[in-house]
CSV table of N, CA and C and ligand atoms in Angstrom, one decimal:
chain,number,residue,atom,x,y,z
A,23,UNK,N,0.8,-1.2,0.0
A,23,UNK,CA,0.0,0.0,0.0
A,23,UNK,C,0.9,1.2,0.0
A,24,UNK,N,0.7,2.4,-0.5
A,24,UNK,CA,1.5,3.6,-0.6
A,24,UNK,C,0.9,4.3,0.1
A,25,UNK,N,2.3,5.0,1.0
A,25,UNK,CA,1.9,5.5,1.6
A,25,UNK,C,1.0,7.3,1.3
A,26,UNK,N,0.0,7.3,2.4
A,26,UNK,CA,-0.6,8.5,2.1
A,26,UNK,C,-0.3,9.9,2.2
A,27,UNK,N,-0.7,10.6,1.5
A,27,UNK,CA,-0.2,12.2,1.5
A,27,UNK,C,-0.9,13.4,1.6
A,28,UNK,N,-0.9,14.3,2.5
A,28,UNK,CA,-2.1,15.2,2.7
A,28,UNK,C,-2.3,16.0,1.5
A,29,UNK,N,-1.2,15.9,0.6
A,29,UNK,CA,-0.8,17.3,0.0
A,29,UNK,C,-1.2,16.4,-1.3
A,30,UNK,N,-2.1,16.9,-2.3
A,30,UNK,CA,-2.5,16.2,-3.2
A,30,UNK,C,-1.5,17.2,-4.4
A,31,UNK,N,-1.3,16.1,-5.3
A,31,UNK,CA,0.0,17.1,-6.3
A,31,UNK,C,-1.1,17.8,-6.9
A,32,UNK,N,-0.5,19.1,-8.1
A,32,UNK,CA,-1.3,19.4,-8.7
A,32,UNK,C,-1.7,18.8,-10.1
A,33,UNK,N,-0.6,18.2,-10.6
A,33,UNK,CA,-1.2,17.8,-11.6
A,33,UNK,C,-2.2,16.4,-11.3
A,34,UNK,N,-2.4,15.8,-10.3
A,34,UNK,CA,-3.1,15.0,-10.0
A,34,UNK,C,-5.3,15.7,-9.7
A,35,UNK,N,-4.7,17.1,-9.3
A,35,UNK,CA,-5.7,17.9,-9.3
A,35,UNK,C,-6.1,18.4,-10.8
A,36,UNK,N,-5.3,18.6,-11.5
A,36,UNK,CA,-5.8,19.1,-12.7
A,36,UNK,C,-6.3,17.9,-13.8
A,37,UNK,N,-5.9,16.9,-13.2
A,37,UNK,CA,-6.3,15.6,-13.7
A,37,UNK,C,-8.4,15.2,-13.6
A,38,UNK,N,-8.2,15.7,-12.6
A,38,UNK,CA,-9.5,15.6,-11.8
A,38,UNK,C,-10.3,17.1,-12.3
A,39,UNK,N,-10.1,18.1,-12.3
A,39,UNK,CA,-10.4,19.2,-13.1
A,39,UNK,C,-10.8,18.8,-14.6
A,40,UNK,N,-10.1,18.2,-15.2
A,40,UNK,CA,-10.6,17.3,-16.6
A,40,UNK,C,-11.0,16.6,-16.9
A,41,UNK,N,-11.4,15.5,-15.9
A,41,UNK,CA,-12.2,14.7,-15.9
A,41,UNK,C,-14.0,15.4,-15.3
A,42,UNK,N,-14.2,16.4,-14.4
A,42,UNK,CA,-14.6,16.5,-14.2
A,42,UNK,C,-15.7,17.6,-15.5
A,43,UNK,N,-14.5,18.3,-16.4
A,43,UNK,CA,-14.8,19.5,-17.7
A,43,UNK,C,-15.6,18.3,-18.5
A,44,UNK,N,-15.3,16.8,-18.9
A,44,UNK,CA,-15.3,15.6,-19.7
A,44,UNK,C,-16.7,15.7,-19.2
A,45,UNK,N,-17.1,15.4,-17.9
A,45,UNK,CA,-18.0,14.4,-17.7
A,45,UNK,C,-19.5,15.3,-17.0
A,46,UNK,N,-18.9,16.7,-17.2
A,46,UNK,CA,-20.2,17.7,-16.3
A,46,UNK,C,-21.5,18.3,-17.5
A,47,UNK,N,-22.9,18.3,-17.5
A,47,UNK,CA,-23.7,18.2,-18.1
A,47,UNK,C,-24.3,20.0,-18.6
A,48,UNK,N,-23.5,20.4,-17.7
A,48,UNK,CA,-23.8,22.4,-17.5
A,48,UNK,C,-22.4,23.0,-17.1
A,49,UNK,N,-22.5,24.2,-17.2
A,49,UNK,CA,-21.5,25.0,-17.1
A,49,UNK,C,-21.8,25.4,-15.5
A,50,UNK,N,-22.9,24.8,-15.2
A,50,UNK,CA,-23.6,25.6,-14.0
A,50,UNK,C,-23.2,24.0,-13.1
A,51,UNK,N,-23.3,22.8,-13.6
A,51,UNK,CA,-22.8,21.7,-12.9
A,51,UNK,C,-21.0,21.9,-12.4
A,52,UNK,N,-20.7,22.1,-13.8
A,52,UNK,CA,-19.1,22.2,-14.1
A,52,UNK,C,-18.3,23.1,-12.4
A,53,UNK,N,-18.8,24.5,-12.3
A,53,UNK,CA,-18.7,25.1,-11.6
A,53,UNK,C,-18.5,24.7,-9.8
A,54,UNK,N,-19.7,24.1,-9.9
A,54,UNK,CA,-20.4,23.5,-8.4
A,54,UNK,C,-19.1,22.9,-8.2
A,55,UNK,N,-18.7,21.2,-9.2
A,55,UNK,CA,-17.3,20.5,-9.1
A,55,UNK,C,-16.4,21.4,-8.7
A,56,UNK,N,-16.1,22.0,-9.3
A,56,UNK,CA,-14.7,22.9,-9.5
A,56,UNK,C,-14.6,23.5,-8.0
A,57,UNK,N,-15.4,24.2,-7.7
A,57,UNK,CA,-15.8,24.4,-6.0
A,57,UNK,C,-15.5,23.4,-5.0
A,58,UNK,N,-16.2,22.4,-5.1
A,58,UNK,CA,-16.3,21.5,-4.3
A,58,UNK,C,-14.7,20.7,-4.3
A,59,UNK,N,-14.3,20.4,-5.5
A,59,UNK,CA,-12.7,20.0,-5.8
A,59,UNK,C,-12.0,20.7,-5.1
A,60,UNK,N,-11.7,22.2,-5.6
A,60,UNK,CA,-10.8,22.6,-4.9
A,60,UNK,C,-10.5,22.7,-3.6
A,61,UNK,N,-11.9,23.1,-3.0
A,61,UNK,CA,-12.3,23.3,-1.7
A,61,UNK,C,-11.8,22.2,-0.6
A,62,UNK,N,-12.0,21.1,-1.4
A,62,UNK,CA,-11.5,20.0,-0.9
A,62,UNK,C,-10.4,19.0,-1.0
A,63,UNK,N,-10.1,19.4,-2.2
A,63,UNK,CA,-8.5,18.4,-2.3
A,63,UNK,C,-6.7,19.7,-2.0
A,64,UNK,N,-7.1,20.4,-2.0
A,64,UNK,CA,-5.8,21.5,-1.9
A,64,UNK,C,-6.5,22.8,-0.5
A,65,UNK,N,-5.9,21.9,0.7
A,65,UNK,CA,-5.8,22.3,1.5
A,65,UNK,C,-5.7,23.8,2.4
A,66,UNK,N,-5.1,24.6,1.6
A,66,UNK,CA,-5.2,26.0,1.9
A,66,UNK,C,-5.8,26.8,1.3
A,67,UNK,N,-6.9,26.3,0.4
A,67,UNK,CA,-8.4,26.8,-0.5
A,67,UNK,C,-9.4,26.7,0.7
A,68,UNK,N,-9.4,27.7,1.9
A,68,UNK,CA,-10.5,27.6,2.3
A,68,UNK,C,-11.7,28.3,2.2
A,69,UNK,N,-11.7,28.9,1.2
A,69,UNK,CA,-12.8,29.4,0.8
A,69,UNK,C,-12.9,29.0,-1.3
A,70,UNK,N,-13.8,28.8,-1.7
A,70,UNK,CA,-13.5,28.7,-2.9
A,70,UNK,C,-15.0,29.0,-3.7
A,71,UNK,N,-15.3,30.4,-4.4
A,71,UNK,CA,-16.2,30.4,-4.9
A,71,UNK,C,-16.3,31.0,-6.4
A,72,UNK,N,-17.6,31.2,-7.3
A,72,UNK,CA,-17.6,32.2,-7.9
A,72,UNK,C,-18.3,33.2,-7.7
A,73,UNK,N,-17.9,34.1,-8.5
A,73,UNK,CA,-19.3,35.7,-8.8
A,73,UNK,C,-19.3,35.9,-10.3
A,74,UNK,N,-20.3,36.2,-10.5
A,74,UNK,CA,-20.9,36.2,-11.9
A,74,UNK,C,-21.5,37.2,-12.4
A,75,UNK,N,-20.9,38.1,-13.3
A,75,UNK,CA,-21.9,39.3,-13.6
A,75,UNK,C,-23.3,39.3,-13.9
A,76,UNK,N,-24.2,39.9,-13.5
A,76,UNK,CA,-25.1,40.1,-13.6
A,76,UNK,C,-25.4,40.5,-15.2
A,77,UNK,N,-26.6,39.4,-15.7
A,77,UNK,CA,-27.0,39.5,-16.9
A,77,UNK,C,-27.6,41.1,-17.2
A,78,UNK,N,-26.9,42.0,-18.0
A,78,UNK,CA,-27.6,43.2,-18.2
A,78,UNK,C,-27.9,44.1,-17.3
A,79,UNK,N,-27.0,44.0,-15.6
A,79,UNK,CA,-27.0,45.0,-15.0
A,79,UNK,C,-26.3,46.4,-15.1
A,80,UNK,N,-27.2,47.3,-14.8
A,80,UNK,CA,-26.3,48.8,-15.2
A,80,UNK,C,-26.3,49.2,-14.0
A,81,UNK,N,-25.6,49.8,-12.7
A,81,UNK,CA,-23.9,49.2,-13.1
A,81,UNK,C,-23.7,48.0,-12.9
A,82,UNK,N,-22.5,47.5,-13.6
A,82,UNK,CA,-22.4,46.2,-13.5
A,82,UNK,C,-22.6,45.2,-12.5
A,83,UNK,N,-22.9,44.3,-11.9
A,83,UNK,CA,-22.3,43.5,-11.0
A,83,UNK,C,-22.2,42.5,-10.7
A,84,UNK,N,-21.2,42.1,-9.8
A,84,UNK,CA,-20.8,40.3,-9.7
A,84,UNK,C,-22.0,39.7,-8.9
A,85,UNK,N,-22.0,39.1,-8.8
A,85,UNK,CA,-23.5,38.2,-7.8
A,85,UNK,C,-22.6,36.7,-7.5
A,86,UNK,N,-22.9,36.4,-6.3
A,86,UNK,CA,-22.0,34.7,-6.0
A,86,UNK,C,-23.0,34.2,-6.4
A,87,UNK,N,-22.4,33.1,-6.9
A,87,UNK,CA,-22.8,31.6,-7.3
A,87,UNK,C,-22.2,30.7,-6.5
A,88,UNK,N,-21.7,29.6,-7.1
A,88,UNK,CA,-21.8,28.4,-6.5
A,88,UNK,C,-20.1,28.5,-5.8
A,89,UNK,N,-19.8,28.3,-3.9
A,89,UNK,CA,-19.6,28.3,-3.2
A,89,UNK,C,-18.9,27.5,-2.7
A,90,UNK,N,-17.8,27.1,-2.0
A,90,UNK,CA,-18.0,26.3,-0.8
A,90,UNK,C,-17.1,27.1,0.4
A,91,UNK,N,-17.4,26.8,1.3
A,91,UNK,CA,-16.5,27.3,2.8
A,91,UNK,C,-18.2,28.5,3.2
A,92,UNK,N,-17.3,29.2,4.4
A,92,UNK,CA,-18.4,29.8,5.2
A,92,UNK,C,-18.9,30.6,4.1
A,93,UNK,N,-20.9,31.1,4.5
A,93,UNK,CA,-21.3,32.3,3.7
A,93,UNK,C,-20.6,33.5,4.1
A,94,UNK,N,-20.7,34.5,3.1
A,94,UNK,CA,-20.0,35.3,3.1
A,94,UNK,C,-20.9,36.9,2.9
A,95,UNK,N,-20.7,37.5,3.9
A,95,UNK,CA,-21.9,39.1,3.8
A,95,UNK,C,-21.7,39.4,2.0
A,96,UNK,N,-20.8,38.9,1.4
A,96,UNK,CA,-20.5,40.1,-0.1
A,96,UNK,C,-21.4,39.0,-0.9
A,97,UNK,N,-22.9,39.2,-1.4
A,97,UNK,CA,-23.3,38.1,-2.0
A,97,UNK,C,-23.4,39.0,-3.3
A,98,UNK,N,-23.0,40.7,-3.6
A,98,UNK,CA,-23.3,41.1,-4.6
A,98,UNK,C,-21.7,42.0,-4.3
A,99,UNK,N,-21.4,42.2,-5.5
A,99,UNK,CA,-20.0,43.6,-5.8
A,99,UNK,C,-19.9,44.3,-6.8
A,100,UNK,N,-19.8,45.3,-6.8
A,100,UNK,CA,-19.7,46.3,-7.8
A,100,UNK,C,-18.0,46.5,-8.1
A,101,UNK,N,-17.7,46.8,-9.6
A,101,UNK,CA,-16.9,46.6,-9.7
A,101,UNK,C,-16.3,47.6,-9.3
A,102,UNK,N,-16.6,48.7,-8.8
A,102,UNK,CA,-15.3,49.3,-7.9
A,102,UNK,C,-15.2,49.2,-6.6
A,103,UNK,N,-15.5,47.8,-6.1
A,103,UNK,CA,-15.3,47.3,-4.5
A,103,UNK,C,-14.4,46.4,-4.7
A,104,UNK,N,-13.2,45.8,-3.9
A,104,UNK,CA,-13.0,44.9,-3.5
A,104,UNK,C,-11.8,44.1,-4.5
A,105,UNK,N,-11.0,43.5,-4.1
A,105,UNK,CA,-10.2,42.4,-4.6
A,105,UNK,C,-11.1,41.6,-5.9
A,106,UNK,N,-12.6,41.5,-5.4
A,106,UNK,CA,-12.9,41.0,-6.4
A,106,UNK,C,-13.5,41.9,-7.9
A,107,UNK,N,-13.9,43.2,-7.4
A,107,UNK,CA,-14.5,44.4,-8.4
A,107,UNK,C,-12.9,45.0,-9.3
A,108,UNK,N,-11.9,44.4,-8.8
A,108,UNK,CA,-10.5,44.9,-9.5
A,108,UNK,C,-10.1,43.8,-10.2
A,109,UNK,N,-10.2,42.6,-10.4
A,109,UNK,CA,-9.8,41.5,-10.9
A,109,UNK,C,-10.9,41.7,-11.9
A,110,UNK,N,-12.2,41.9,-12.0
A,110,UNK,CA,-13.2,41.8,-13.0
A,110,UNK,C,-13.3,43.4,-14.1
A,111,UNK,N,-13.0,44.1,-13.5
A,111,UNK,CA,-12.5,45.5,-14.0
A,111,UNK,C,-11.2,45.6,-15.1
A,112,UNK,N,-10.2,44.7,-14.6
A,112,UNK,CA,-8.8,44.9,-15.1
A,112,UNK,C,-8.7,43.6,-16.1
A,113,UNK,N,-9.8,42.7,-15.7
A,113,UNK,CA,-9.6,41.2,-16.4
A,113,UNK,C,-8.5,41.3,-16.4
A,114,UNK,N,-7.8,40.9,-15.5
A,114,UNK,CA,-6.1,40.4,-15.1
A,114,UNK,C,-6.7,39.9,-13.6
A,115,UNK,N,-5.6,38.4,-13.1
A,115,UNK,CA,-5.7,38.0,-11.9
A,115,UNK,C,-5.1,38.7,-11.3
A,116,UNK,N,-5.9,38.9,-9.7
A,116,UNK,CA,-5.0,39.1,-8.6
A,116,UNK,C,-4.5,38.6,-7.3
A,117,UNK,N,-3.6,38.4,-7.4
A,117,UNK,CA,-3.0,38.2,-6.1
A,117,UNK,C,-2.6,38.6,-4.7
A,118,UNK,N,-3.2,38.6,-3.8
A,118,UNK,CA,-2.9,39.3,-2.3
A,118,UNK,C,-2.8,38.8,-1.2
A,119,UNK,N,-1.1,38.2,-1.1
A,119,UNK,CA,-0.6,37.6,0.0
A,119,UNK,C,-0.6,38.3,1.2
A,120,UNK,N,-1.3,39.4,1.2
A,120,UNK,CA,-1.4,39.9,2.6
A,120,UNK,C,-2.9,40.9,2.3
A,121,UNK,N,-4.0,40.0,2.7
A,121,UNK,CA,-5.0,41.0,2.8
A,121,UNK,C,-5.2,42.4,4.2
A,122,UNK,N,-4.8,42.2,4.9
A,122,UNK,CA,-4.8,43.2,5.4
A,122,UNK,C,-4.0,44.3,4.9
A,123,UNK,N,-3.3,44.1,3.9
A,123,UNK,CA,-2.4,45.1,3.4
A,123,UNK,C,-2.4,45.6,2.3
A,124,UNK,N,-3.9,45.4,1.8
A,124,UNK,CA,-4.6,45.7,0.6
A,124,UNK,C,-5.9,46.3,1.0
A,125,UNK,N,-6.0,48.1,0.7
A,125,UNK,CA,-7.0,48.8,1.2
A,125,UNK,C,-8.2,48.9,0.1
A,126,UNK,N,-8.4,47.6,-1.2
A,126,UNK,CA,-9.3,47.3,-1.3
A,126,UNK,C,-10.1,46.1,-1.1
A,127,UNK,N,-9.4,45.3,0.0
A,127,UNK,CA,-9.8,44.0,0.3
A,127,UNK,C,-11.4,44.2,1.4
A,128,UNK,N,-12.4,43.4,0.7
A,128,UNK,CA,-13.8,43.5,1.6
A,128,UNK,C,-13.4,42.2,2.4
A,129,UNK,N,-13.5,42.2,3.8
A,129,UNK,CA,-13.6,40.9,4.6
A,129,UNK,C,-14.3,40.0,4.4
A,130,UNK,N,-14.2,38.8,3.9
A,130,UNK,CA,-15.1,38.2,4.0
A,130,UNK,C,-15.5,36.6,5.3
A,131,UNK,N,-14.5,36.8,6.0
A,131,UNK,CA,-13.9,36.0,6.9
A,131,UNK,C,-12.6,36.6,7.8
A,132,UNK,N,-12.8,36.7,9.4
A,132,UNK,CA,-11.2,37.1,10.2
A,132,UNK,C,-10.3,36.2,9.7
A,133,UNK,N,-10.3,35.0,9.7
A,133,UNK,CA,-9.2,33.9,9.2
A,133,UNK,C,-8.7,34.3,8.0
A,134,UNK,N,-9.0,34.8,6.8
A,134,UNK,CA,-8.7,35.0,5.8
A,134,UNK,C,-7.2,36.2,5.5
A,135,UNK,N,-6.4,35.2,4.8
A,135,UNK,CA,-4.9,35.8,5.0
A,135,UNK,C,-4.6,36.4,4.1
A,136,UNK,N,-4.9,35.6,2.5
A,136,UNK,CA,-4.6,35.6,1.4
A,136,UNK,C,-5.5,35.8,0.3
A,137,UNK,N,-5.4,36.0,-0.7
A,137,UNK,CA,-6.5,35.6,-1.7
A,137,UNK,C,-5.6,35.8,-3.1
A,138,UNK,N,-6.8,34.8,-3.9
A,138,UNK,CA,-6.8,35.0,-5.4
A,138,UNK,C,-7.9,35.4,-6.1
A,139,UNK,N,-7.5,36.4,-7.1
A,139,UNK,CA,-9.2,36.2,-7.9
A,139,UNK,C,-8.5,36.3,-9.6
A,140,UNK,N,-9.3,35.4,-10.4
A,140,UNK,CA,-8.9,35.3,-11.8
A,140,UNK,C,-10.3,35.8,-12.5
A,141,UNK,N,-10.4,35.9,-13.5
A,141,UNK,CA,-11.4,36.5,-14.3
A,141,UNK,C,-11.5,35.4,-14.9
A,142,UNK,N,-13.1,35.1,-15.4
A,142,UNK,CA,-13.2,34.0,-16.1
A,142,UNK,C,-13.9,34.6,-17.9
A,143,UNK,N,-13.4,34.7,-19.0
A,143,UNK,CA,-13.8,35.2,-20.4
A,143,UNK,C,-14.2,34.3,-20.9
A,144,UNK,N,-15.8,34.8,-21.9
A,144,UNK,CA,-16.3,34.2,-23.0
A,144,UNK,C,-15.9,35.2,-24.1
A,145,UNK,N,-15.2,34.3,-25.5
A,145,UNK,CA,-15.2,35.8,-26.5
A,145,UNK,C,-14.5,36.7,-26.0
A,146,UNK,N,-13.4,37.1,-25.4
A,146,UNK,CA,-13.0,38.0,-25.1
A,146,UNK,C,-13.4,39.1,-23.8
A,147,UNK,N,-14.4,38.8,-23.3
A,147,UNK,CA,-15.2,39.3,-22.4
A,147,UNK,C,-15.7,39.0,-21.3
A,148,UNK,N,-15.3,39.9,-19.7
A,148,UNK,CA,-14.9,39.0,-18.6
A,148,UNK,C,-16.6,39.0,-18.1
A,149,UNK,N,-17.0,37.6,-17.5
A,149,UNK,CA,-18.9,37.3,-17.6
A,149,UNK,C,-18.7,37.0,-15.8
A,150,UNK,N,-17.1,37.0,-15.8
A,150,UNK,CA,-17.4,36.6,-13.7
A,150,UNK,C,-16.4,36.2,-13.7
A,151,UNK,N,-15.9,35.3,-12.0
A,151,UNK,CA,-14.1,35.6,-12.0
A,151,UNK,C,-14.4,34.0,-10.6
A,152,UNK,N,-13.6,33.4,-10.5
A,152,UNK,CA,-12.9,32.2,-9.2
A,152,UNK,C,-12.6,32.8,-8.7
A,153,UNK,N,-13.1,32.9,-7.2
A,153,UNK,CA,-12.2,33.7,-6.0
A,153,UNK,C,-11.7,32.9,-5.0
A,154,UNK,N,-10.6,32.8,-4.5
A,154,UNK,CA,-10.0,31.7,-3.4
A,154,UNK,C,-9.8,32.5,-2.2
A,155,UNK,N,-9.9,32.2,-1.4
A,155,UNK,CA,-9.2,32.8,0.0
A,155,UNK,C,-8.5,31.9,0.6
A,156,UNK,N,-7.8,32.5,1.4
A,156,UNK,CA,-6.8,31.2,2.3
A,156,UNK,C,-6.5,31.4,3.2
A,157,UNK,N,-6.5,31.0,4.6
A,157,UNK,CA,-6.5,31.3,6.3
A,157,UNK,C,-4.9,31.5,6.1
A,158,UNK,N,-4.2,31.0,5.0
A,158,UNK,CA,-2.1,31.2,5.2
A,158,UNK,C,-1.8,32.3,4.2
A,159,UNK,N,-1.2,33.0,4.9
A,159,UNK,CA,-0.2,34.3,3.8
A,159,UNK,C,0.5,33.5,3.1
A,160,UNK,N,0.3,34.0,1.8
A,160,UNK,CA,0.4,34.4,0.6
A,160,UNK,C,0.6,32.7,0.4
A,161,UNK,N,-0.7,32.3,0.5
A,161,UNK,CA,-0.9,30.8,0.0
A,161,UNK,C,-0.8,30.8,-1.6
A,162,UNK,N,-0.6,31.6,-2.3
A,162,UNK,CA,-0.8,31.4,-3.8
A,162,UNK,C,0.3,31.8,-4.9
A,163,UNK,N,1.0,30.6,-5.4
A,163,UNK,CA,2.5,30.4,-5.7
A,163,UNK,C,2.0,30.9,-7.0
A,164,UNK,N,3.6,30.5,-8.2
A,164,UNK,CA,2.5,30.1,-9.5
A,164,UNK,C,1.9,29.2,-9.8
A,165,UNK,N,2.3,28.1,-9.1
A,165,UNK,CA,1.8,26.7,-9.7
A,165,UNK,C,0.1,26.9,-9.3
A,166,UNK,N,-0.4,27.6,-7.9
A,166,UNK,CA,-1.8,27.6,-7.8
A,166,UNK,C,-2.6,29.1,-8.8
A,167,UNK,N,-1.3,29.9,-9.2
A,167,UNK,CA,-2.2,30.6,-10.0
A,167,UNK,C,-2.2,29.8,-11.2
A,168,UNK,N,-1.4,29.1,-11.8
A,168,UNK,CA,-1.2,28.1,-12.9
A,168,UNK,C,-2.7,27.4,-12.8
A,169,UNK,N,-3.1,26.7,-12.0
A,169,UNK,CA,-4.1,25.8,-11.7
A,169,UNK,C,-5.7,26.6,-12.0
A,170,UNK,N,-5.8,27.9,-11.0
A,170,UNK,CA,-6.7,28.3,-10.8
A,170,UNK,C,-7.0,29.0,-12.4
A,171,UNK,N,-6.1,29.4,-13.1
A,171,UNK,CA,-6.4,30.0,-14.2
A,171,UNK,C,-7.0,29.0,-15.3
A,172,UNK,N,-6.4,27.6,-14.8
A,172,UNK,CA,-6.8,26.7,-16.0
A,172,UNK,C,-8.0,26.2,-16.0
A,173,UNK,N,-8.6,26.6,-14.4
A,173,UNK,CA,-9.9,26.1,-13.7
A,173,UNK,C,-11.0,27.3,-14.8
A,174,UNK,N,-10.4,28.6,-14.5
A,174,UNK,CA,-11.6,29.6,-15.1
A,174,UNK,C,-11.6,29.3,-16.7
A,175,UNK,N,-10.2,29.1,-17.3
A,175,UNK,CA,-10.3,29.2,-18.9
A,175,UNK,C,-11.3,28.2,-19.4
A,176,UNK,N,-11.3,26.9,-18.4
A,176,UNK,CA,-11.8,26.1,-18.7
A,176,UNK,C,-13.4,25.9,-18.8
A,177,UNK,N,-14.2,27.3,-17.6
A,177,UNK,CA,-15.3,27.6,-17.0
A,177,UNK,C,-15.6,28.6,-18.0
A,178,UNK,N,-15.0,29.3,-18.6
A,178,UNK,CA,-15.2,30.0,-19.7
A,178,UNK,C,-15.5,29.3,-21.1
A,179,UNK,N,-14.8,28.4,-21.6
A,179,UNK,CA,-14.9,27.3,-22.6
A,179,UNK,C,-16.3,26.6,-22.3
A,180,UNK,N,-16.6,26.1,-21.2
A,180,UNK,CA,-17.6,25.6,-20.9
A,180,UNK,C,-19.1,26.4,-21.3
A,181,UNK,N,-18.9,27.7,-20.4
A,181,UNK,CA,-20.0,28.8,-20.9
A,181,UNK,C,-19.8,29.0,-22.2
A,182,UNK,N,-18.8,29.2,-23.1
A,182,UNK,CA,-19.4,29.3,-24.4
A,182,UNK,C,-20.1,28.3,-25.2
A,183,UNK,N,-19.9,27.0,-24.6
A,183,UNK,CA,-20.4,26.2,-25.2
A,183,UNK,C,-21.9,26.2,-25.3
A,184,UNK,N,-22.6,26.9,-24.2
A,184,UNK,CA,-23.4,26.5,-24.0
A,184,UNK,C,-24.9,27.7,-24.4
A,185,UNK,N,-26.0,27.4,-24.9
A,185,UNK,CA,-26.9,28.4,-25.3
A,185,UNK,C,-27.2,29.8,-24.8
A,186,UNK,N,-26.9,30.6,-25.5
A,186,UNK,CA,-27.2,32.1,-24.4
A,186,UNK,C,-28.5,32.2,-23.9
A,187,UNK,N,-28.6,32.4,-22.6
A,187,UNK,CA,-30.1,33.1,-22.2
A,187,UNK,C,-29.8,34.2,-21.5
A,188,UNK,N,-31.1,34.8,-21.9
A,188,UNK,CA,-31.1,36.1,-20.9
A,188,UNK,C,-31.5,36.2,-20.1
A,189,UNK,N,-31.5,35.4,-18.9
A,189,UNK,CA,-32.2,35.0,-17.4
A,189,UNK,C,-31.1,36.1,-16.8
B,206,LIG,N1,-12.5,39.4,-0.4
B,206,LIG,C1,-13.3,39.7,-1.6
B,206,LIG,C2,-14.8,39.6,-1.3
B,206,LIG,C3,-15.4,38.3,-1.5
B,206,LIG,S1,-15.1,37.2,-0.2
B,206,LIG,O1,-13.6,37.0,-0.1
B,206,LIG,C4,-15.8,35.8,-0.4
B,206,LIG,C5,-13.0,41.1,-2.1
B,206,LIG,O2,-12.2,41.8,-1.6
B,206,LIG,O3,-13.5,41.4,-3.2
């Protein structure tokens, strides 16, 4: 038997990430996984969610979706709030291995040390973004921005695939 390991590699994660893009029936299933995966196999993801622009809101804004770790007060953001209203703004990821030392960071948890947020594009055009938090300073190397970006590109691909509505 081999022995066990807390620390799950990443490409055994991104393994799992593509089986899960293969075998999910929605963009809106796809998501849920991708949450629940990270949340759960890479240990200093303790928060792992999305936000999603609101269909035809003027002014814009993100709205959460599918979740995992504690609820969070920010269930809506505009994009000039927050770690996550600057990542969706700039469509570029960001990274903030020291939230307290980022005076656009909204709390969304005391525990919370770190964060990532990546923008997720259809067509060229950012529709919502992966946000991570993490109870450890500056939990996010490149290998996990590596990962998390391949998680959204992939969340994006998925949305295009799939019929536009205007809900
Ligand atoms: N910290 C984010 C808000 C979302 S919570 O982390 C879940 C921000 O600064 O935009």
């Amino acid at each position: 038997m081999s022995t066990p390991t807390i620390f799950d590699k990443q490409e055994d994660v991104r393994d799992a990430v593509d089986r899960l893009y293969a075998g999910s029936r929605s963009a809106d299933e796809f998501m849920n996984s991708i949450a629940l995966l990270l949340h759960e196999r890479m240990l200093k993801y303790n928060w792992v969610g999305f936000y999603m622009l609101e269909h035809g809101a003027e002014p814009p804004v993100l709205v959460l979706g599918h979740f995992q770790g504690a609820m969070t007060p920010h269930t809506r953001i505009h994009l000039n709030q927050g770690i996550c209203g600057a990542a969706a703004s700039s469509g570029k990821t960001v990274v903030v291995d020291d939230v307290a030392k980022d005076s656009r960071y909204l709390a969304c948890s005391l525990e919370t040390k770190s964060e990532i947020v990546v923008p997720i594009f259809v067509r060229g055009h950012v529709v919502g973004e992966l946000d991570i938090d993490s109870h450890f300073a500056a939990a996010f190397g490149k290998d996990d921005r590596d990962l998390v970006e391949y998680c959204a590109q992939l969340v994006g691909q998925r949305l295009d695939s799939e019929p536009v509505t205007t809900k």
